[in-house]
């Protein structure tokens, strides 16, 4: 929120009429927050946290993506942290959608391995959660399945060989498709809990997701066992390290392979 306030001051001082965001989810969401604050009175958390509470059009946003994770460049979600309250909250509205989104894998080359792993596991979490959510449908399923396969094919190599443009492009597509899927089908308990972990402890969002994902899906087996059973097979595509593993062990092993810590300590 403090970043949004600083950006709003510059936006008004320079009499801006559009916003260009360059970066990952934090940069895009900050830009959306600036757009919201520029066009709406009141407190971002108290007055606008939740779903479709915005009433005015935002300035045009051009989102240039540099990480493969959040999909924020194509979603209606604006995730912000109130540092004073240690709360991470979401402003969800179709008014938040950027007018133009640019995903260029060349902009992702050179990103640190830990960032690549964290954001990549965020993309996987988006795809898995929206695949088993109650609002899933044939269209979102098709996109989520493709995203899961792409993560299985490319995440390990993108982490280990950051200059591999094929792996970077594969993960860029995975992130984009997962964003499109959850933008329409929603997410689940992983994100509900990960947001609070991230807000309270100031931890990377993707790491929180990766730690929670297998445990939440183990709980979901009772209701979505059929779909969850397919995910392990999808992750194994061109990834021999995951061969023969069921979904929950496959998720855990992929997280371990790419260097996600096993605990928050």
Short mmCIF file of N, CA and C in Angstrom, two decimals, residues 131-132 221 224-234 236 245-247:
data_model
loop_
_atom_site.label_atom_id
_atom_site.label_comp_id
_atom_site.label_asym_id
_atom_site.label_seq_id
_atom_site.Cartn_x
_atom_site.Cartn_y
_atom_site.Cartn_z
N UNK A 131 -8.17 -26.05 -11.48
CA UNK A 131 -8.60 -27.31 -12.11
C UNK A 131 -9.57 -28.07 -11.21
N UNK A 132 -9.39 -27.97 -9.89
CA UNK A 132 -10.24 -28.75 -8.98
C UNK A 132 -11.28 -27.88 -8.26
N UNK A 221 -8.52 -34.60 -2.00
CA UNK A 221 -8.65 -35.92 -2.63
C UNK A 221 -10.03 -36.53 -2.41
N UNK A 224 -12.15 -34.47 -5.02
CA UNK A 224 -11.68 -34.27 -6.41
C UNK A 224 -10.58 -35.26 -6.75
N UNK A 225 -10.69 -36.47 -6.23
CA UNK A 225 -9.65 -37.48 -6.45
C UNK A 225 -9.40 -37.79 -7.90
N UNK A 226 -10.47 -37.81 -8.73
CA UNK A 226 -10.30 -38.13 -10.14
C UNK A 226 -9.43 -37.12 -10.85
N UNK A 227 -9.74 -35.85 -10.70
CA UNK A 227 -8.96 -34.79 -11.35
C UNK A 227 -7.55 -34.73 -10.78
N UNK A 228 -7.44 -34.84 -9.47
CA UNK A 228 -6.11 -34.77 -8.86
C UNK A 228 -5.24 -35.93 -9.32
N UNK A 229 -5.85 -37.08 -9.58
CA UNK A 229 -5.09 -38.23 -10.06
C UNK A 229 -4.46 -37.98 -11.41
N UNK A 230 -5.10 -37.14 -12.22
CA UNK A 230 -4.58 -36.84 -13.55
C UNK A 230 -3.35 -35.93 -13.49
N UNK A 231 -3.25 -35.11 -12.45
CA UNK A 231 -2.21 -34.08 -12.41
C UNK A 231 -0.82 -34.70 -12.33
N UNK A 232 -0.66 -35.80 -11.57
CA UNK A 232 0.64 -36.46 -11.50
C UNK A 232 1.11 -36.92 -12.86
N UNK A 233 0.18 -37.46 -13.66
CA UNK A 233 0.52 -37.90 -15.01
C UNK A 233 0.92 -36.73 -15.88
N UNK A 234 0.21 -35.61 -15.76
CA UNK A 234 0.53 -34.42 -16.54
C UNK A 234 1.92 -33.89 -16.20
N UNK A 236 4.45 -35.55 -15.18
CA UNK A 236 5.50 -36.48 -15.57
C UNK A 236 5.92 -36.31 -17.03
N UNK A 245 5.26 -41.39 -9.93
CA UNK A 245 4.77 -40.77 -8.69
C UNK A 245 3.31 -40.36 -8.82
N UNK A 246 2.56 -40.55 -7.75
CA UNK A 246 1.21 -40.01 -7.71
C UNK A 246 1.28 -38.49 -7.55
N UNK A 247 0.13 -37.85 -7.64
CA UNK A 247 0.10 -36.39 -7.70
C UNK A 247 0.77 -35.71 -6.51
#
